[in-house]
C-alpha positions as a Python dict, from the first residue, in 0.01 Angstrom:
ca = {
    (1, 'X'): (0, 0, 0),
    (2, 'X'): (285, 241, 81),
    (3, 'X'): (444, 177, -262),
    (4, 'X'): (117, 253, -441),
    (5, 'X'): (87, 583, -252),
    (6, 'X'): (444, 678, -344),
    (7, 'X'): (381, 604, -715),
    (8, 'X'): (59, 810, -714),
    (9, 'X'): (232, 1104, -547),
    (10, 'X'): (517, 1094, -799),
    (11, 'X'): (268, 1087, -1086),
    (12, 'X'): (89, 1396, -957),
    (13, 'X'): (416, 1585, -911),
    (14, 'X'): (523, 1497, -1266),
    (15, 'X'): (189, 1618, -1404),
    (16, 'X'): (215, 1948, -1216),
    (17, 'X'): (568, 2001, -1352),
    (18, 'X'): (440, 1939, -1705),
    (19, 'X'): (167, 2205, -1675),
    (20, 'X'): (399, 2461, -1519),
    (21, 'X'): (642, 2404, -1805),
    (22, 'X'): (384, 2494, -2073),
    (23, 'X'): (385, 2840, -2232),
    (24, 'X'): (80, 3032, -2104),
    (25, 'X'): (54, 3209, -2438),
    (26, 'X'): (9, 2880, -2626),
    (27, 'X'): (-319, 2684, -2617),
    (28, 'X'): (-118, 2370, -2708),
    (29, 'X'): (-313, 2326, -3031),
    (30, 'X'): (-89, 2527, -3258),
    (31, 'X'): (-383, 2750, -3357),
    (32, 'X'): (-405, 3070, -3158),
    (33, 'X'): (-301, 3197, -2821),
    (34, 'X'): (-555, 3331, -2574),
    (35, 'X'): (-578, 3708, -2602),
    (36, 'X'): (-710, 3928, -2323),
    (37, 'X'): (-1043, 4096, -2396),
    (38, 'X'): (-880, 4437, -2367),
    (39, 'X'): (-662, 4348, -2666),
    (40, 'X'): (-943, 4222, -2894),
    (41, 'X'): (-1152, 4476, -3080),
    (42, 'X'): (-1453, 4422, -3302),
    (43, 'X'): (-1651, 4600, -3570),
    (44, 'X'): (-2006, 4579, -3704),
    (45, 'X'): (-2114, 4614, -4068),
    (46, 'X'): (-2474, 4633, -4193),
    (47, 'X'): (-2582, 4539, -4545),
    (48, 'X'): (-2708, 4895, -4593),
    (49, 'X'): (-2581, 5238, -4499),
    (50, 'X'): (-2762, 5512, -4311),
    (51, 'X'): (-3137, 5494, -4250),
    (52, 'X'): (-3319, 5233, -4456),
    (53, 'X'): (-3683, 5274, -4564),
    (54, 'X'): (-3858, 4946, -4647),
    (55, 'X'): (-4200, 4807, -4726),
    (56, 'X'): (-4356, 4580, -4467),
    (57, 'X'): (-4299, 4258, -4660),
    (58, 'X'): (-4123, 3934, -4570),
    (59, 'X'): (-3872, 3965, -4853),
    (60, 'X'): (-3688, 4246, -4673),
    (61, 'X'): (-3395, 4068, -4510),
    (62, 'X'): (-3080, 4251, -4397),
    (63, 'X'): (-2743, 4106, -4301),
    (64, 'X'): (-2528, 4207, -4004),
    (65, 'X'): (-2162, 4104, -4005),
    (66, 'X'): (-1950, 4125, -3688),
    (67, 'X'): (-1571, 4091, -3702),
    (68, 'X'): (-1282, 4079, -3455),
    (69, 'X'): (-919, 4165, -3526),
    (70, 'X'): (-774, 3853, -3358),
    (71, 'X'): (-917, 3499, -3342),
    (72, 'X'): (-992, 3348, -3002),
    (73, 'X'): (-995, 2996, -2864),
    (74, 'X'): (-1348, 3052, -2735),
    (75, 'X'): (-1658, 3189, -2906),
    (76, 'X'): (-1736, 3560, -2902),
    (77, 'X'): (-2104, 3639, -2842),
    (78, 'X'): (-2221, 3978, -2967),
    (79, 'X'): (-2561, 4087, -2836),
    (80, 'X'): (-2843, 4244, -3044),
    (81, 'X'): (-3119, 4454, -2891),
    (82, 'X'): (-3398, 4691, -2993),
    (83, 'X'): (-3318, 5026, -2829),
    (84, 'X'): (-3590, 5237, -2990),
    (85, 'X'): (-3867, 5268, -3243),
    (86, 'X'): (-4239, 5192, -3255),
    (87, 'X'): (-4213, 4855, -3433),
    (88, 'X'): (-4293, 4540, -3233),
    (89, 'X'): (-4058, 4241, -3218),
    (90, 'X'): (-4216, 3920, -3349),
    (91, 'X'): (-4492, 4115, -3521),
    (92, 'X'): (-4312, 4370, -3738),
    (93, 'X'): (-3961, 4220, -3741),
    (94, 'X'): (-3743, 3937, -3610),
    (95, 'X'): (-3372, 3918, -3528),
    (96, 'X'): (-3150, 3687, -3322),
    (97, 'X'): (-3060, 3782, -2965),
    (98, 'X'): (-2691, 3746, -3045),
    (99, 'X'): (-2438, 3674, -3318),
    (100, 'X'): (-2174, 3414, -3234),
    (101, 'X'): (-1823, 3429, -3379),
    (102, 'X'): (-1696, 3071, -3343),
    (103, 'X'): (-1364, 2994, -3180),
    (104, 'X'): (-1066, 3055, -3413),
    (105, 'X'): (-1287, 3252, -3655),
    (106, 'X'): (-1275, 3628, -3701),
    (107, 'X'): (-1628, 3703, -3828),
    (108, 'X'): (-1989, 3585, -3841),
    (109, 'X'): (-2305, 3704, -4017),
    (110, 'X'): (-2670, 3697, -3911),
    (111, 'X'): (-2989, 3847, -4053),
    (112, 'X'): (-3291, 4040, -3937),
    (113, 'X'): (-3619, 4028, -4125),
    (114, 'X'): (-3910, 4267, -4173),
    (115, 'X'): (-4250, 4093, -4137),
    (116, 'X'): (-4586, 4161, -4298),
    (117, 'X'): (-4831, 4163, -4008),
    (118, 'X'): (-5145, 4245, -4221),
    (119, 'X'): (-5246, 4518, -3972),
    (120, 'X'): (-5366, 4854, -4101),
    (121, 'X'): (-5114, 5091, -3948),
    (122, 'X'): (-4899, 5397, -4007),
    (123, 'X'): (-4526, 5412, -4069),
    (124, 'X'): (-4314, 5255, -3794),
    (125, 'X'): (-3943, 5236, -3724),
    (126, 'X'): (-3688, 5009, -3561),
    (127, 'X'): (-3360, 5112, -3396),
    (128, 'X'): (-3137, 4806, -3357),
    (129, 'X'): (-2815, 4806, -3154),
    (130, 'X'): (-2535, 4554, -3211),
    (131, 'X'): (-2245, 4512, -2969),
    (132, 'X'): (-2158, 4702, -2652),
    (133, 'X'): (-2033, 4634, -2303),
    (134, 'X'): (-2221, 4304, -2275),
    (135, 'X'): (-1962, 4139, -2501),
    (136, 'X'): (-1729, 3978, -2246),
    (137, 'X'): (-1421, 3876, -2446),
    (138, 'X'): (-1396, 4152, -2709),
    (139, 'X'): (-1454, 4525, -2723),
    (140, 'X'): (-1729, 4634, -2963),
    (141, 'X'): (-1826, 4996, -3005),
    (142, 'X'): (-2208, 4979, -3024),
    (143, 'X'): (-2341, 5017, -3378),
    (144, 'X'): (-2702, 5103, -3458),
    (145, 'X'): (-2929, 5051, -3755),
    (146, 'X'): (-3240, 5259, -3814),
    (147, 'X'): (-3510, 5106, -4035),
    (148, 'X'): (-3830, 5288, -4133),
    (149, 'X'): (-4110, 5039, -4202),
    (150, 'X'): (-4392, 5150, -4430),
    (151, 'X'): (-4733, 4981, -4415),
    (152, 'X'): (-4770, 4726, -4697),
    (153, 'X'): (-5104, 4665, -4867),
    (154, 'X'): (-5201, 4326, -5006),
    (155, 'X'): (-5325, 4301, -5364),
    (156, 'X'): (-5579, 4041, -5255),
    (157, 'X'): (-5912, 4054, -5076),
    (158, 'X'): (-5962, 3743, -4860),
    (159, 'X'): (-6319, 3627, -4794),
    (160, 'X'): (-6399, 3334, -4562),
    (161, 'X'): (-6762, 3214, -4567),
    (162, 'X'): (-6931, 3024, -4283),
    (163, 'X'): (-7279, 2873, -4251),
    (164, 'X'): (-7270, 2603, -3981),
    (165, 'X'): (-7547, 2573, -3720),
    (166, 'X'): (-7659, 2320, -3459),
    (167, 'X'): (-8026, 2221, -3484),
    (168, 'X'): (-8257, 1977, -3304),
    (169, 'X'): (-8531, 1723, -3381),
    (170, 'X'): (-8762, 1482, -3200),
    (171, 'X'): (-8642, 1261, -2917),
    (172, 'X'): (-8339, 1475, -2825),
    (173, 'X'): (-8189, 1448, -3175),
    (174, 'X'): (-7928, 1713, -3263),
    (175, 'X'): (-7691, 1768, -3552),
    (176, 'X'): (-7499, 2039, -3733),
    (177, 'X'): (-7530, 2154, -4092),
    (178, 'X'): (-7167, 2068, -4155),
    (179, 'X'): (-7213, 1708, -4037),
    (180, 'X'): (-7557, 1648, -4186),
    (181, 'X'): (-7612, 1383, -4456),
    (182, 'X'): (-7961, 1313, -4589),
    (183, 'X'): (-8097, 965, -4519),
    (184, 'X'): (-8317, 1007, -4829),
    (185, 'X'): (-8062, 1103, -5099),
    (186, 'X'): (-7722, 1097, -4930),
    (187, 'X'): (-7678, 1470, -5002),
    (188, 'X'): (-7487, 1693, -4763),
    (189, 'X'): (-7564, 2055, -4678),
    (190, 'X'): (-7338, 2238, -4925),
    (191, 'X'): (-7323, 2613, -4993),
    (192, 'X'): (-7106, 2752, -5274),
    (193, 'X'): (-6998, 3113, -5308),
    (194, 'X'): (-6964, 3267, -5655),
    (195, 'X'): (-6850, 3596, -5804),
    (196, 'X'): (-7049, 3766, -6083),
    (197, 'X'): (-6968, 4084, -6272),
    (198, 'X'): (-7202, 4378, -6333),
    (199, 'X'): (-7330, 4212, -6651),
    (200, 'X'): (-7449, 3913, -6445),
    (201, 'X'): (-7175, 3691, -6589),
    (202, 'X'): (-7004, 3432, -6371),
    (203, 'X'): (-6635, 3528, -6341),
    (204, 'X'): (-6535, 3162, -6293),
    (205, 'X'): (-6380, 3226, -5953),
    (206, 'X'): (-6463, 2885, -5803),
    (207, 'X'): (-6220, 2892, -5511),
    (208, 'X'): (-6519, 2899, -5272),
    (209, 'X'): (-6728, 2640, -5457),
    (210, 'X'): (-6606, 2319, -5295),
    (211, 'X'): (-6767, 2078, -5050),
    (212, 'X'): (-6589, 2238, -4752),
    (213, 'X'): (-6799, 2363, -4465),
    (214, 'X'): (-6590, 2681, -4448),
    (215, 'X'): (-6523, 2825, -4794),
    (216, 'X'): (-6242, 3065, -4887),
    (217, 'X'): (-6246, 3305, -5183),
    (218, 'X'): (-5952, 3521, -5289),
    (219, 'X'): (-6012, 3817, -5519),
    (220, 'X'): (-5680, 3925, -5670),
    (221, 'X'): (-5717, 4286, -5781),
    (222, 'X'): (-5478, 4224, -6071),
    (223, 'X'): (-5725, 3984, -6231),
    (224, 'X'): (-6029, 4213, -6240),
    (225, 'X'): (-6120, 4532, -6421),
    (226, 'X'): (-6276, 4825, -6238),
    (227, 'X'): (-6643, 4771, -6168),
    (228, 'X'): (-6897, 4626, -5927),
    (229, 'X'): (-6897, 4251, -5862),
    (230, 'X'): (-7162, 4047, -5682),
    (231, 'X'): (-7068, 3786, -5424),
    (232, 'X'): (-7349, 3530, -5420),
    (233, 'X'): (-7431, 3236, -5196),
    (234, 'X'): (-7562, 2936, -5388),
    (235, 'X'): (-7733, 2646, -5209),
    (236, 'X'): (-7594, 2351, -5405),
    (237, 'X'): (-7755, 2076, -5194),
    (238, 'X'): (-7955, 2113, -4873),
    (239, 'X'): (-7942, 1756, -4735),
    (240, 'X'): (-8319, 1741, -4800),
    (241, 'X'): (-8389, 1966, -4498),
    (242, 'X'): (-8690, 2104, -4688),
    (243, 'X'): (-8826, 1747, -4680),
    (244, 'X'): (-8755, 1695, -4311),
    (245, 'X'): (-9111, 1579, -4248),
    (246, 'X'): (-9031, 1267, -4457),
    (247, 'X'): (-8702, 1178, -4295),
    (248, 'X'): (-8647, 1038, -3946),
    (249, 'X'): (-8497, 1165, -3714),
    (250, 'X'): (-8549, 1507, -3874),
    (251, 'X'): (-8925, 1465, -3831),
    (252, 'X'): (-9041, 1731, -3588),
    (253, 'X'): (-8747, 1967, -3653),
    (254, 'X'): (-8880, 2323, -3651),
    (255, 'X'): (-8786, 2550, -3941),
    (256, 'X'): (-8475, 2755, -3859),
    (257, 'X'): (-8264, 3027, -4020),
    (258, 'X'): (-7933, 2950, -4189),
    (259, 'X'): (-7669, 3190, -4049),
    (260, 'X'): (-7440, 3299, -4334),
    (261, 'X'): (-7146, 3517, -4234),
    (262, 'X'): (-6829, 3635, -4409),
    (263, 'X'): (-6491, 3719, -4261),
    (264, 'X'): (-6316, 3973, -4480),
    (265, 'X'): (-5957, 4096, -4476),
    (266, 'X'): (-5726, 4291, -4698),
    (267, 'X'): (-5384, 4296, -4539),
    (268, 'X'): (-5265, 4647, -4458),
    (269, 'X'): (-5583, 4807, -4596),
    (270, 'X'): (-5901, 4650, -4454),
    (271, 'X'): (-5893, 4523, -4096),
    (272, 'X'): (-6025, 4170, -4045),
    (273, 'X'): (-6395, 4179, -3954),
    (274, 'X'): (-6715, 3977, -4000),
    (275, 'X'): (-7018, 4059, -4211),
    (276, 'X'): (-7343, 3879, -4120),
    (277, 'X'): (-7608, 3846, -4390),
    (278, 'X'): (-7902, 4074, -4305),
    (279, 'X'): (-8132, 4026, -4605),
    (280, 'X'): (-8243, 3735, -4821),
    (281, 'X'): (-8192, 3499, -4529),
    (282, 'X'): (-8240, 3131, -4599),
    (283, 'X'): (-8415, 2884, -4371),
    (284, 'X'): (-8401, 2507, -4342),
    (285, 'X'): (-8695, 2500, -4587),
    (286, 'X'): (-8499, 2683, -4862),
    (287, 'X'): (-8475, 2465, -5170),
    (288, 'X'): (-8153, 2353, -5334),
    (289, 'X'): (-8052, 2574, -5627),
    (290, 'X'): (-8142, 2899, -5451),
    (291, 'X'): (-7897, 3188, -5503),
    (292, 'X'): (-7879, 3508, -5297),
    (293, 'X'): (-7659, 3815, -5331),
    (294, 'X'): (-7455, 3858, -5014),
    (295, 'X'): (-7282, 4186, -5096),
    (296, 'X'): (-7101, 4374, -5372),
    (297, 'X'): (-6729, 4429, -5414),
    (298, 'X'): (-6639, 4745, -5601),
    (299, 'X'): (-6293, 4768, -5758),
    (300, 'X'): (-6173, 5113, -5855),
    (301, 'X'): (-5863, 5298, -5971),
    (302, 'X'): (-5793, 5656, -5862),
    (303, 'X'): (-5641, 5932, -6075),
    (304, 'X'): (-5289, 5833, -5967),
    (305, 'X'): (-5340, 5476, -6086),
    (306, 'X'): (-5378, 5321, -5739),
    (307, 'X'): (-5642, 5050, -5700),
    (308, 'X'): (-5872, 4964, -5412),
    (309, 'X'): (-6160, 4744, -5292),
    (310, 'X'): (-6488, 4859, -5135),
    (311, 'X'): (-6735, 4610, -4982),
    (312, 'X'): (-7099, 4726, -4981),
    (313, 'X'): (-7449, 4589, -4945),
    (314, 'X'): (-7798, 4733, -4993),
    (315, 'X'): (-7750, 4942, -4679),
    (316, 'X'): (-7427, 5107, -4794),
    (317, 'X'): (-7051, 5063, -4751),
    (318, 'X'): (-6939, 4784, -4519),
    (319, 'X'): (-6565, 4836, -4552),
    (320, 'X'): (-6314, 5012, -4770),
    (321, 'X'): (-5941, 5053, -4733),
    (322, 'X'): (-5633, 5233, -4848),
    (323, 'X'): (-5534, 5212, -5210),
    (324, 'X'): (-5292, 4941, -5319),
    (325, 'X'): (-4999, 4972, -5555),
    (326, 'X'): (-5041, 5129, -5897),
    (327, 'X'): (-5190, 4935, -6185),
    (328, 'X'): (-4952, 4643, -6236),
    (329, 'X'): (-4811, 4490, -6552),
    (330, 'X'): (-5005, 4174, -6466),
    (331, 'X'): (-5330, 4369, -6466),
    (332, 'X'): (-5252, 4545, -6792),
    (333, 'X'): (-5171, 4211, -6956),
    (334, 'X'): (-5496, 4065, -6823),
    (335, 'X'): (-5695, 4366, -6945),
    (336, 'X'): (-5566, 4322, -7304),
    (337, 'X'): (-5711, 3970, -7328),
}
């Protein structure tokens, strides 16, 4: 046992001598010596100069490159922070919390992105700071970027149509329009939504004419000339609800109204809201094949060439928004056809 202790003690002493004999300026890898933070300086470069004005679209991505004058054996972490501006992180823009320069490297690049949040809003701005005293192992003079973000307007009007309802019959029976299938014909309750022009011609926009319970129509302003267009609801099949007195367990179901509502949104121009049909209301006794005008969509171009949507019904304007971009090449090509 004594011999083992002596050997262990000698081994430890030899190891200590080995470490003391190493050069403190050499990391023993042959790559780079450790440099004190006071001796390492860094710089920041943005992919643009001065104040940048951008549209609120996802394609606006900007690079930030951080560099140090001497490589290190450990990573350098350079912090990023919003220090001013009215823009909201995660809604109007995104950026990483830090940029990491890997060990033995002298630079690294990261990006920050401008987001399209679809909200109708005024011009915003973002003041981004990179570097500063929070960087532990390098000295970075803080650099700032100022980005002015202009509200972006979508070229598309999004319409989402809904008609579901829970109803009841004899003996505690209940069902919903979206789950209903006729025991007489096998038909479901299916409403289509169509777009007609002022001449009462179907525009062949069938995006909302499927068998889905919640239909979605997109009206791309580039595909339509100025004018008034009718959005119509068309009862394709009604699951034989008008013959409920013949079909158990629908026997005894009282007649009820069909609630048709539309969510409308034009990003950056018309705030998302819901329009509930107030005239021409269907009931469970409405026959298949019935069509009703929900509302009109007016497309117009102002004297400067900017185009806009207005939603209106028999009672007047429901919603209208800011003008979009000028008449596009796509629209002009479509108009020539």
